[in-house]
Amino acid sequence: GAVVSQHPSRVICKSGTSVKIECRSLDFQATTMFWYRQFPKQSLMLMATSNEGSKATYEQGVEKDKFLINHASLTLSTLTVTSAHPEDSSFYICSARDRQGGVGELFFGEGSRLTVL
Amino acid sequence: GQQVMQIPQYQHVQEGEDFTTYCNSSTTLSNIQWYKQRPGGHPVFLIQLVKSGEVKKQKRLTFQFGEAKKNSSLHITATQTTDVGTYFCARSSGAGGTSYGKLTFGQGTILTVHP
């Protein structure tokens, strides 16, 4: 199946700093990528839809100025958590669909575990 | 919102016992997908159901889609320790319920298997 790579897998930062997470589709082009957030033992909550070459679409309650999304190419989307605070600590996962194959399933990156001290 | 309710939240079984998780929607689903997330890992696609009353099997896993396309279930026969993880159902919530819209996930069922 299609492969989505996410980096970094773990990051620890101080409160007030910004953290960038990269999501790459390795063997297919993804015009759309999705960013999810997951707290321990909870479900995946969609944060935003990343659209190549245009602005991201954010879900209700997600601050676009807090979570900056850039989708500059067909294989790369980035999520930047700006001025991170301890409450931003979470597991962030990106995902994408391979429009050329499959049944429309999502392929997920490995996830990035953010810890804000 | 267009949520899917998933139960139970937790399920503890002895190895060899069966396991079932259920998803329910108040509205008709165009399709439903199932994912498995191992502890510390990321979700992995298992299957998609599209047709009313559809039943699909993958070895010890049986997936069903209700006749009204408002509910679905995943049943595991004779669980093994490798079945441990969280099982999620997910519905398309994009416009028109197309396969390429965004997915909304159920709450997930955390399965633990005692050897």
PDB file of C-alpha atoms in Angstrom:
ATOM      1  CA  GLY A   1       0.000   0.000   0.000  1.00  0.00           C
ATOM      2  CA  ALA A   2       0.839   3.647  -0.190  1.00  0.00           C
ATOM      3  CA  VAL A   3       3.372   5.000   2.270  1.00  0.00           C
ATOM      4  CA  VAL A   4       3.137   8.172   4.293  1.00  0.00           C
ATOM      5  CA  SER A   5       6.140   9.290   6.289  1.00  0.00           C
ATOM      6  CA  GLN A   6       5.985  11.701   9.202  1.00  0.00           C
ATOM      7  CA  HIS A   7       8.823  13.437  10.988  1.00  0.00           C
ATOM      8  CA  PRO A   8       9.799  13.868  13.743  1.00  0.00           C
ATOM      9  CA  SER A   9       8.308  10.928  15.606  1.00  0.00           C
ATOM     10  CA  ARG A  10       8.928  12.535  18.972  1.00  0.00           C
ATOM     11  CA  VAL A  11       9.642  16.082  20.008  1.00  0.00           C
ATOM     12  CA  ILE A  12      10.030  17.722  23.358  1.00  0.00           C
ATOM     13  CA  CYS A  13      10.063  21.481  23.511  1.00  0.00           C
ATOM     14  CA  LYS A  14       9.799  24.324  25.950  1.00  0.00           C
ATOM     15  CA  SER A  15       6.630  26.293  26.351  1.00  0.00           C
ATOM     16  CA  GLY A  16       6.459  29.207  23.933  1.00  0.00           C
ATOM     17  CA  THR A  17       8.504  27.630  21.157  1.00  0.00           C
ATOM     18  CA  SER A  18       7.213  26.553  17.757  1.00  0.00           C
ATOM     19  CA  VAL A  19       7.395  23.019  16.409  1.00  0.00           C
ATOM     20  CA  LYS A  20       7.163  21.929  12.789  1.00  0.00           C
ATOM     21  CA  ILE A  21       5.964  18.473  11.793  1.00  0.00           C
ATOM     22  CA  GLU A  22       6.419  17.172   8.253  1.00  0.00           C
ATOM     23  CA  CYS A  23       4.227  14.711   6.423  1.00  0.00           C
ATOM     24  CA  ARG A  24       5.334  13.203   3.122  1.00  0.00           C
ATOM     25  CA  SER A  25       3.649  10.859   0.702  1.00  0.00           C
ATOM     26  CA  LEU A  26       6.507   8.688  -0.522  1.00  0.00           C
ATOM     27  CA  ASP A  27       5.126   6.845  -3.496  1.00  0.00           C
ATOM     28  CA  PHE A  28       2.077   8.795  -4.572  1.00  0.00           C
ATOM     29  CA  GLN A  29       0.899  12.338  -5.004  1.00  0.00           C
ATOM     30  CA  ALA A  30      -1.483  13.702  -2.438  1.00  0.00           C
ATOM     31  CA  THR A  31      -3.391  16.844  -3.342  1.00  0.00           C
ATOM     32  CA  THR A  32      -5.148  16.538  -0.009  1.00  0.00           C
ATOM     33  CA  MET A  33      -3.747  15.533   3.352  1.00  0.00           C
ATOM     34  CA  PHE A  34      -5.496  15.406   6.687  1.00  0.00           C
ATOM     35  CA  TRP A  35      -4.098  16.294  10.083  1.00  0.00           C
ATOM     36  CA  TYR A  36      -5.486  14.541  13.132  1.00  0.00           C
ATOM     37  CA  ARG A  37      -4.831  14.914  16.825  1.00  0.00           C
ATOM     38  CA  GLN A  38      -5.160  12.106  19.322  1.00  0.00           C
ATOM     39  CA  PHE A  39      -5.094  12.245  23.109  1.00  0.00           C
ATOM     40  CA  PRO A  40      -4.265   9.086  25.085  1.00  0.00           C
ATOM     41  CA  LYS A  41      -6.917   6.390  24.765  1.00  0.00           C
ATOM     42  CA  GLN A  42      -9.119   8.662  22.712  1.00  0.00           C
ATOM     43  CA  SER A  43     -10.191   8.810  19.117  1.00  0.00           C
ATOM     44  CA  LEU A  44      -8.643  10.709  16.248  1.00  0.00           C
ATOM     45  CA  MET A  45      -9.970  14.223  15.962  1.00  0.00           C
ATOM     46  CA  LEU A  46      -9.644  15.884  12.585  1.00  0.00           C
ATOM     47  CA  MET A  47      -7.907  19.229  12.893  1.00  0.00           C
ATOM     48  CA  ALA A  48      -7.684  20.383   9.322  1.00  0.00           C
ATOM     49  CA  THR A  49      -7.608  19.419   5.694  1.00  0.00           C
ATOM     50  CA  SER A  50      -4.442  20.428   3.909  1.00  0.00           C
ATOM     51  CA  ASN A  51      -4.901  21.363   0.265  1.00  0.00           C
ATOM     52  CA  GLU A  52      -1.974  21.566  -2.116  1.00  0.00           C
ATOM     53  CA  GLY A  53      -1.515  25.070  -3.420  1.00  0.00           C
ATOM     54  CA  SER A  54      -4.295  26.620  -1.373  1.00  0.00           C
ATOM     55  CA  LYS A  55      -5.298  27.408   2.180  1.00  0.00           C
ATOM     56  CA  ALA A  56      -6.035  24.648   4.621  1.00  0.00           C
ATOM     57  CA  THR A  57      -9.579  24.043   5.813  1.00  0.00           C
ATOM     58  CA  TYR A  58      -9.804  23.971   9.591  1.00  0.00           C
ATOM     59  CA  GLU A  59     -12.358  22.149  11.686  1.00  0.00           C
ATOM     60  CA  GLN A  60     -14.515  24.070  14.100  1.00  0.00           C
ATOM     61  CA  GLY A  61     -12.646  24.997  17.243  1.00  0.00           C
ATOM     62  CA  VAL A  62      -9.168  24.624  15.752  1.00  0.00           C
ATOM     63  CA  GLU A  63      -7.194  27.865  15.726  1.00  0.00           C
ATOM     64  CA  LYS A  64      -5.656  28.422  12.316  1.00  0.00           C
ATOM     65  CA  ASP A  65      -3.111  30.881  13.692  1.00  0.00           C
ATOM     66  CA  LYS A  66      -2.051  28.337  16.282  1.00  0.00           C
ATOM     67  CA  PHE A  67      -1.738  25.394  13.931  1.00  0.00           C
ATOM     68  CA  LEU A  68      -0.195  26.596  10.687  1.00  0.00           C
ATOM     69  CA  ILE A  69      -0.508  24.254   7.750  1.00  0.00           C
ATOM     70  CA  ASN A  70       1.438  24.519   4.533  1.00  0.00           C
ATOM     71  CA  HIS A  71       1.008  22.179   1.578  1.00  0.00           C
ATOM     72  CA  ALA A  72       3.578  23.467  -0.835  1.00  0.00           C
ATOM     73  CA  SER A  73       3.919  20.384  -3.026  1.00  0.00           C
ATOM     74  CA  LEU A  74       2.006  17.268  -3.978  1.00  0.00           C
ATOM     75  CA  THR A  75       4.056  15.173  -1.578  1.00  0.00           C
ATOM     76  CA  LEU A  76       4.624  17.398   1.442  1.00  0.00           C
ATOM     77  CA  SER A  77       2.421  19.008   4.050  1.00  0.00           C
ATOM     78  CA  THR A  78       3.698  20.631   7.221  1.00  0.00           C
ATOM     79  CA  LEU A  79       1.989  21.431  10.499  1.00  0.00           C
ATOM     80  CA  THR A  80       3.554  24.072  12.711  1.00  0.00           C
ATOM     81  CA  VAL A  81       2.379  24.354  16.283  1.00  0.00           C
ATOM     82  CA  THR A  82       3.138  27.953  17.152  1.00  0.00           C
ATOM     83  CA  SER A  83       3.928  29.147  20.663  1.00  0.00           C
ATOM     84  CA  ALA A  84       3.323  25.690  22.034  1.00  0.00           C
ATOM     85  CA  HIS A  85       1.953  25.232  25.531  1.00  0.00           C
ATOM     86  CA  PRO A  86       1.614  22.113  27.692  1.00  0.00           C
ATOM     87  CA  GLU A  87      -2.023  21.685  26.646  1.00  0.00           C
ATOM     88  CA  ASP A  88      -0.794  21.240  23.070  1.00  0.00           C
ATOM     89  CA  SER A  89       1.001  18.059  24.091  1.00  0.00           C
ATOM     90  CA  SER A  90      -0.563  15.306  22.037  1.00  0.00           C
ATOM     91  CA  PHE A  91      -0.091  12.750  19.285  1.00  0.00           C
ATOM     92  CA  TYR A  92      -0.385  14.414  15.878  1.00  0.00           C
ATOM     93  CA  ILE A  93      -0.979  12.183  12.874  1.00  0.00           C
ATOM     94  CA  CYS A  94      -1.172  13.060   9.213  1.00  0.00           C
ATOM     95  CA  SER A  95      -2.896  11.013   6.576  1.00  0.00           C
ATOM     96  CA  ALA A  96      -3.511  10.989   2.866  1.00  0.00           C
ATOM     97  CA  ARG A  97      -5.330   9.094   0.171  1.00  0.00           C
ATOM     98  CA  ASP A  98      -3.845   7.667  -2.984  1.00  0.00           C
ATOM     99  CA  ARG A  99      -6.380   8.763  -5.565  1.00  0.00           C
ATOM    100  CA  GLN A 100      -4.885   6.424  -8.140  1.00  0.00           C
ATOM    101  CA  GLY A 101      -5.612   3.233  -6.281  1.00  0.00           C
ATOM    102  CA  GLY A 102      -7.312   1.552  -3.392  1.00  0.00           C
ATOM    103  CA  VAL A 103     -10.847   2.148  -2.195  1.00  0.00           C
ATOM    104  CA  GLY A 104     -10.336   5.580  -0.712  1.00  0.00           C
ATOM    105  CA  GLU A 105      -8.741   4.417   2.502  1.00  0.00           C
ATOM    106  CA  LEU A 106      -6.513   6.714   4.488  1.00  0.00           C
ATOM    107  CA  PHE A 107      -2.819   5.969   4.820  1.00  0.00           C
ATOM    108  CA  PHE A 108      -1.426   7.337   8.042  1.00  0.00           C
ATOM    109  CA  GLY A 109       1.993   8.612   8.932  1.00  0.00           C
ATOM    110  CA  GLU A 110       3.723   7.157  11.939  1.00  0.00           C
ATOM    111  CA  GLY A 111       2.596  10.063  14.085  1.00  0.00           C
ATOM    112  CA  SER A 112       4.470  12.713  16.035  1.00  0.00           C
ATOM    113  CA  ARG A 113       4.294  12.757  19.791  1.00  0.00           C
ATOM    114  CA  LEU A 114       4.676  16.313  21.040  1.00  0.00           C
ATOM    115  CA  THR A 115       5.517  17.038  24.649  1.00  0.00           C
ATOM    116  CA  VAL A 116       5.571  20.661  25.724  1.00  0.00           C
ATOM    117  CA  LEU A 117       7.301  21.320  29.017  1.00  0.00           C
TER     118      LEU A 117
ATOM    119  CA  GLY B   1     -22.456  16.611  13.763  1.00  0.00           C
ATOM    120  CA  GLN B   2     -22.245  13.429  11.718  1.00  0.00           C
ATOM    121  CA  GLN B   3     -20.793  11.163  14.331  1.00  0.00           C
ATOM    122  CA  VAL B   4     -20.576   7.434  14.613  1.00  0.00           C
ATOM    123  CA  MET B   5     -21.099   5.969  18.057  1.00  0.00           C
ATOM    124  CA  GLN B   6     -18.859   3.041  18.826  1.00  0.00           C
ATOM    125  CA  ILE B   7     -19.211   0.574  21.693  1.00  0.00           C
ATOM    126  CA  PRO B   8     -17.840  -0.772  23.890  1.00  0.00           C
ATOM    127  CA  GLN B   9     -15.052   1.602  24.828  1.00  0.00           C
ATOM    128  CA  TYR B  10     -13.009  -1.191  26.377  1.00  0.00           C
ATOM    129  CA  GLN B  11     -13.062  -4.944  26.034  1.00  0.00           C
ATOM    130  CA  HIS B  12     -10.920  -7.377  27.976  1.00  0.00           C
ATOM    131  CA  VAL B  13     -10.936 -10.985  26.820  1.00  0.00           C
ATOM    132  CA  GLN B  14      -9.058 -14.177  27.458  1.00  0.00           C
ATOM    133  CA  GLU B  15      -7.087 -15.479  24.539  1.00  0.00           C
ATOM    134  CA  GLY B  16      -9.348 -17.700  22.488  1.00  0.00           C
ATOM    135  CA  GLU B  17     -12.537 -15.805  23.301  1.00  0.00           C
ATOM    136  CA  ASP B  18     -14.464 -13.890  20.676  1.00  0.00           C
ATOM    137  CA  PHE B  19     -14.692 -10.105  20.444  1.00  0.00           C
ATOM    138  CA  THR B  20     -17.152  -7.730  18.811  1.00  0.00           C
ATOM    139  CA  THR B  21     -17.243  -3.961  18.441  1.00  0.00           C
ATOM    140  CA  TYR B  22     -20.223  -2.043  17.113  1.00  0.00           C
ATOM    141  CA  CYS B  23     -20.706   1.249  15.312  1.00  0.00           C
ATOM    142  CA  ASN B  24     -23.990   3.068  14.990  1.00  0.00           C
ATOM    143  CA  SER B  25     -25.055   6.147  13.083  1.00  0.00           C
ATOM    144  CA  SER B  26     -28.272   8.142  13.229  1.00  0.00           C
ATOM    145  CA  THR B  27     -28.002   8.815   9.512  1.00  0.00           C
ATOM    146  CA  THR B  28     -27.479   6.538   6.547  1.00  0.00           C
ATOM    147  CA  LEU B  29     -23.851   5.894   5.734  1.00  0.00           C
ATOM    148  CA  SER B  30     -22.523   5.833   2.187  1.00  0.00           C
ATOM    149  CA  ASN B  31     -19.781   3.536   3.354  1.00  0.00           C
ATOM    150  CA  ILE B  32     -17.875   2.654   6.490  1.00  0.00           C
ATOM    151  CA  GLN B  33     -14.231   1.868   7.016  1.00  0.00           C
ATOM    152  CA  TRP B  34     -12.470  -0.001   9.803  1.00  0.00           C
ATOM    153  CA  TYR B  35      -8.978   0.669  11.131  1.00  0.00           C
ATOM    154  CA  LYS B  36      -6.732  -0.956  13.710  1.00  0.00           C
ATOM    155  CA  GLN B  37      -4.225   0.958  15.812  1.00  0.00           C
ATOM    156  CA  ARG B  38      -1.653  -1.028  17.755  1.00  0.00           C
ATOM    157  CA  PRO B  39      -0.464   0.466  21.060  1.00  0.00           C
ATOM    158  CA  GLY B  40       1.969   3.270  20.273  1.00  0.00           C
ATOM    159  CA  GLY B  41       1.324   2.935  16.554  1.00  0.00           C
ATOM    160  CA  HIS B  42      -0.713   4.590  13.863  1.00  0.00           C
ATOM    161  CA  PRO B  43      -4.062   3.494  12.420  1.00  0.00           C
ATOM    162  CA  VAL B  44      -3.947   0.917   9.660  1.00  0.00           C
ATOM    163  CA  PHE B  45      -6.785   0.371   7.222  1.00  0.00           C
ATOM    164  CA  LEU B  46      -8.581  -2.957   7.512  1.00  0.00           C
ATOM    165  CA  ILE B  47     -11.577  -2.804   5.189  1.00  0.00           C
ATOM    166  CA  GLN B  48     -14.319  -0.730   3.612  1.00  0.00           C
ATOM    167  CA  LEU B  49     -17.986  -1.743   3.449  1.00  0.00           C
ATOM    168  CA  VAL B  50     -20.266  -0.154   0.887  1.00  0.00           C
ATOM    169  CA  LYS B  51     -23.299  -2.324   0.200  1.00  0.00           C
ATOM    170  CA  SER B  52     -26.355  -2.795   2.376  1.00  0.00           C
ATOM    171  CA  GLY B  53     -26.092  -6.039   4.345  1.00  0.00           C
ATOM    172  CA  GLU B  54     -22.546  -6.613   3.188  1.00  0.00           C
ATOM    173  CA  VAL B  55     -20.414  -9.158   5.020  1.00  0.00           C
ATOM    174  CA  LYS B  56     -16.683  -9.468   4.484  1.00  0.00           C
ATOM    175  CA  LYS B  57     -14.197 -11.779   6.109  1.00  0.00           C
ATOM    176  CA  GLN B  58     -10.473 -11.521   6.661  1.00  0.00           C
ATOM    177  CA  LYS B  59      -9.277 -14.731   8.306  1.00  0.00           C
ATOM    178  CA  ARG B  60     -10.678 -14.506  11.864  1.00  0.00           C
ATOM    179  CA  LEU B  61     -12.206 -11.055  11.319  1.00  0.00           C
ATOM    180  CA  THR B  62     -15.789 -10.635  10.093  1.00  0.00           C
ATOM    181  CA  PHE B  63     -17.144  -7.244   9.108  1.00  0.00           C
ATOM    182  CA  GLN B  64     -20.824  -6.510   8.653  1.00  0.00           C
ATOM    183  CA  PHE B  65     -22.751  -3.543   7.298  1.00  0.00           C
ATOM    184  CA  GLY B  66     -26.368  -3.263   8.385  1.00  0.00           C
ATOM    185  CA  GLU B  67     -29.272  -3.522   5.993  1.00  0.00           C
ATOM    186  CA  ALA B  68     -30.205   0.095   6.665  1.00  0.00           C
ATOM    187  CA  LYS B  69     -26.551   1.157   6.329  1.00  0.00           C
ATOM    188  CA  LYS B  70     -26.699   2.768   9.749  1.00  0.00           C
ATOM    189  CA  ASN B  71     -24.637   0.290  11.700  1.00  0.00           C
ATOM    190  CA  SER B  72     -21.640  -1.925  11.343  1.00  0.00           C
ATOM    191  CA  SER B  73     -19.753  -4.474  13.378  1.00  0.00           C
ATOM    192  CA  LEU B  74     -16.370  -6.112  13.562  1.00  0.00           C
ATOM    193  CA  HIS B  75     -16.175  -9.580  15.044  1.00  0.00           C
ATOM    194  CA  ILE B  76     -12.968 -11.413  15.867  1.00  0.00           C
ATOM    195  CA  THR B  77     -13.166 -15.159  16.410  1.00  0.00           C
ATOM    196  CA  ALA B  78     -10.791 -16.825  18.855  1.00  0.00           C
ATOM    197  CA  THR B  79      -8.752 -13.764  19.736  1.00  0.00           C
ATOM    198  CA  GLN B  80      -4.976 -13.902  19.882  1.00  0.00           C
ATOM    199  CA  THR B  81      -2.526 -11.641  21.674  1.00  0.00           C
ATOM    200  CA  THR B  82      -1.646 -10.116  18.313  1.00  0.00           C
ATOM    201  CA  ASP B  83      -5.196  -8.748  18.104  1.00  0.00           C
ATOM    202  CA  VAL B  84      -4.456  -6.262  20.887  1.00  0.00           C
ATOM    203  CA  GLY B  85      -5.074  -2.663  19.906  1.00  0.00           C
ATOM    204  CA  THR B  86      -7.770  -0.103  19.288  1.00  0.00           C
ATOM    205  CA  TYR B  87     -10.315  -0.706  16.571  1.00  0.00           C
ATOM    206  CA  PHE B  88     -11.956   2.302  14.946  1.00  0.00           C
ATOM    207  CA  CYS B  89     -14.800   2.610  12.537  1.00  0.00           C
ATOM    208  CA  ALA B  90     -14.873   5.686  10.341  1.00  0.00           C
ATOM    209  CA  ARG B  91     -17.418   7.338   8.100  1.00  0.00           C
ATOM    210  CA  SER B  92     -16.935   9.669   5.194  1.00  0.00           C
ATOM    211  CA  SER B  93     -18.057  13.149   6.133  1.00  0.00           C
ATOM    212  CA  GLY B  94     -17.097  15.015   3.014  1.00  0.00           C
ATOM    213  CA  ALA B  95     -19.661  16.516   0.699  1.00  0.00           C
ATOM    214  CA  GLY B  96     -21.816  13.862  -0.852  1.00  0.00           C
ATOM    215  CA  GLY B  97     -20.059  11.208   1.174  1.00  0.00           C
ATOM    216  CA  THR B  98     -17.540  10.603  -1.574  1.00  0.00           C
ATOM    217  CA  SER B  99     -14.732   8.180  -1.034  1.00  0.00           C
ATOM    218  CA  TYR B 100     -12.263  11.015  -1.150  1.00  0.00           C
ATOM    219  CA  GLY B 101     -13.841  13.169   1.528  1.00  0.00           C
ATOM    220  CA  LYS B 102     -12.561  13.465   5.054  1.00  0.00           C
ATOM    221  CA  LEU B 103     -13.240  10.707   7.565  1.00  0.00           C
ATOM    222  CA  THR B 104     -14.840  11.003  10.976  1.00  0.00           C
ATOM    223  CA  PHE B 105     -13.770   8.314  13.400  1.00  0.00           C
ATOM    224  CA  GLY B 106     -15.746   6.530  16.058  1.00  0.00           C
ATOM    225  CA  GLN B 107     -14.529   6.621  19.642  1.00  0.00           C
ATOM    226  CA  GLY B 108     -12.720   3.322  19.193  1.00  0.00           C
ATOM    227  CA  THR B 109     -12.766   0.088  21.160  1.00  0.00           C
ATOM    228  CA  ILE B 110      -9.617  -0.770  23.084  1.00  0.00           C
ATOM    229  CA  LEU B 111      -9.094  -4.525  23.050  1.00  0.00           C
ATOM    230  CA  THR B 112      -6.828  -6.272  25.506  1.00  0.00           C
ATOM    231  CA  VAL B 113      -6.211  -9.990  25.295  1.00  0.00           C
ATOM    232  CA  HIS B 114      -4.976 -11.922  28.292  1.00  0.00           C
ATOM    233  CA  PRO B 115      -2.865 -14.972  27.442  1.00  0.00           C
TER     234      PRO B 115
END
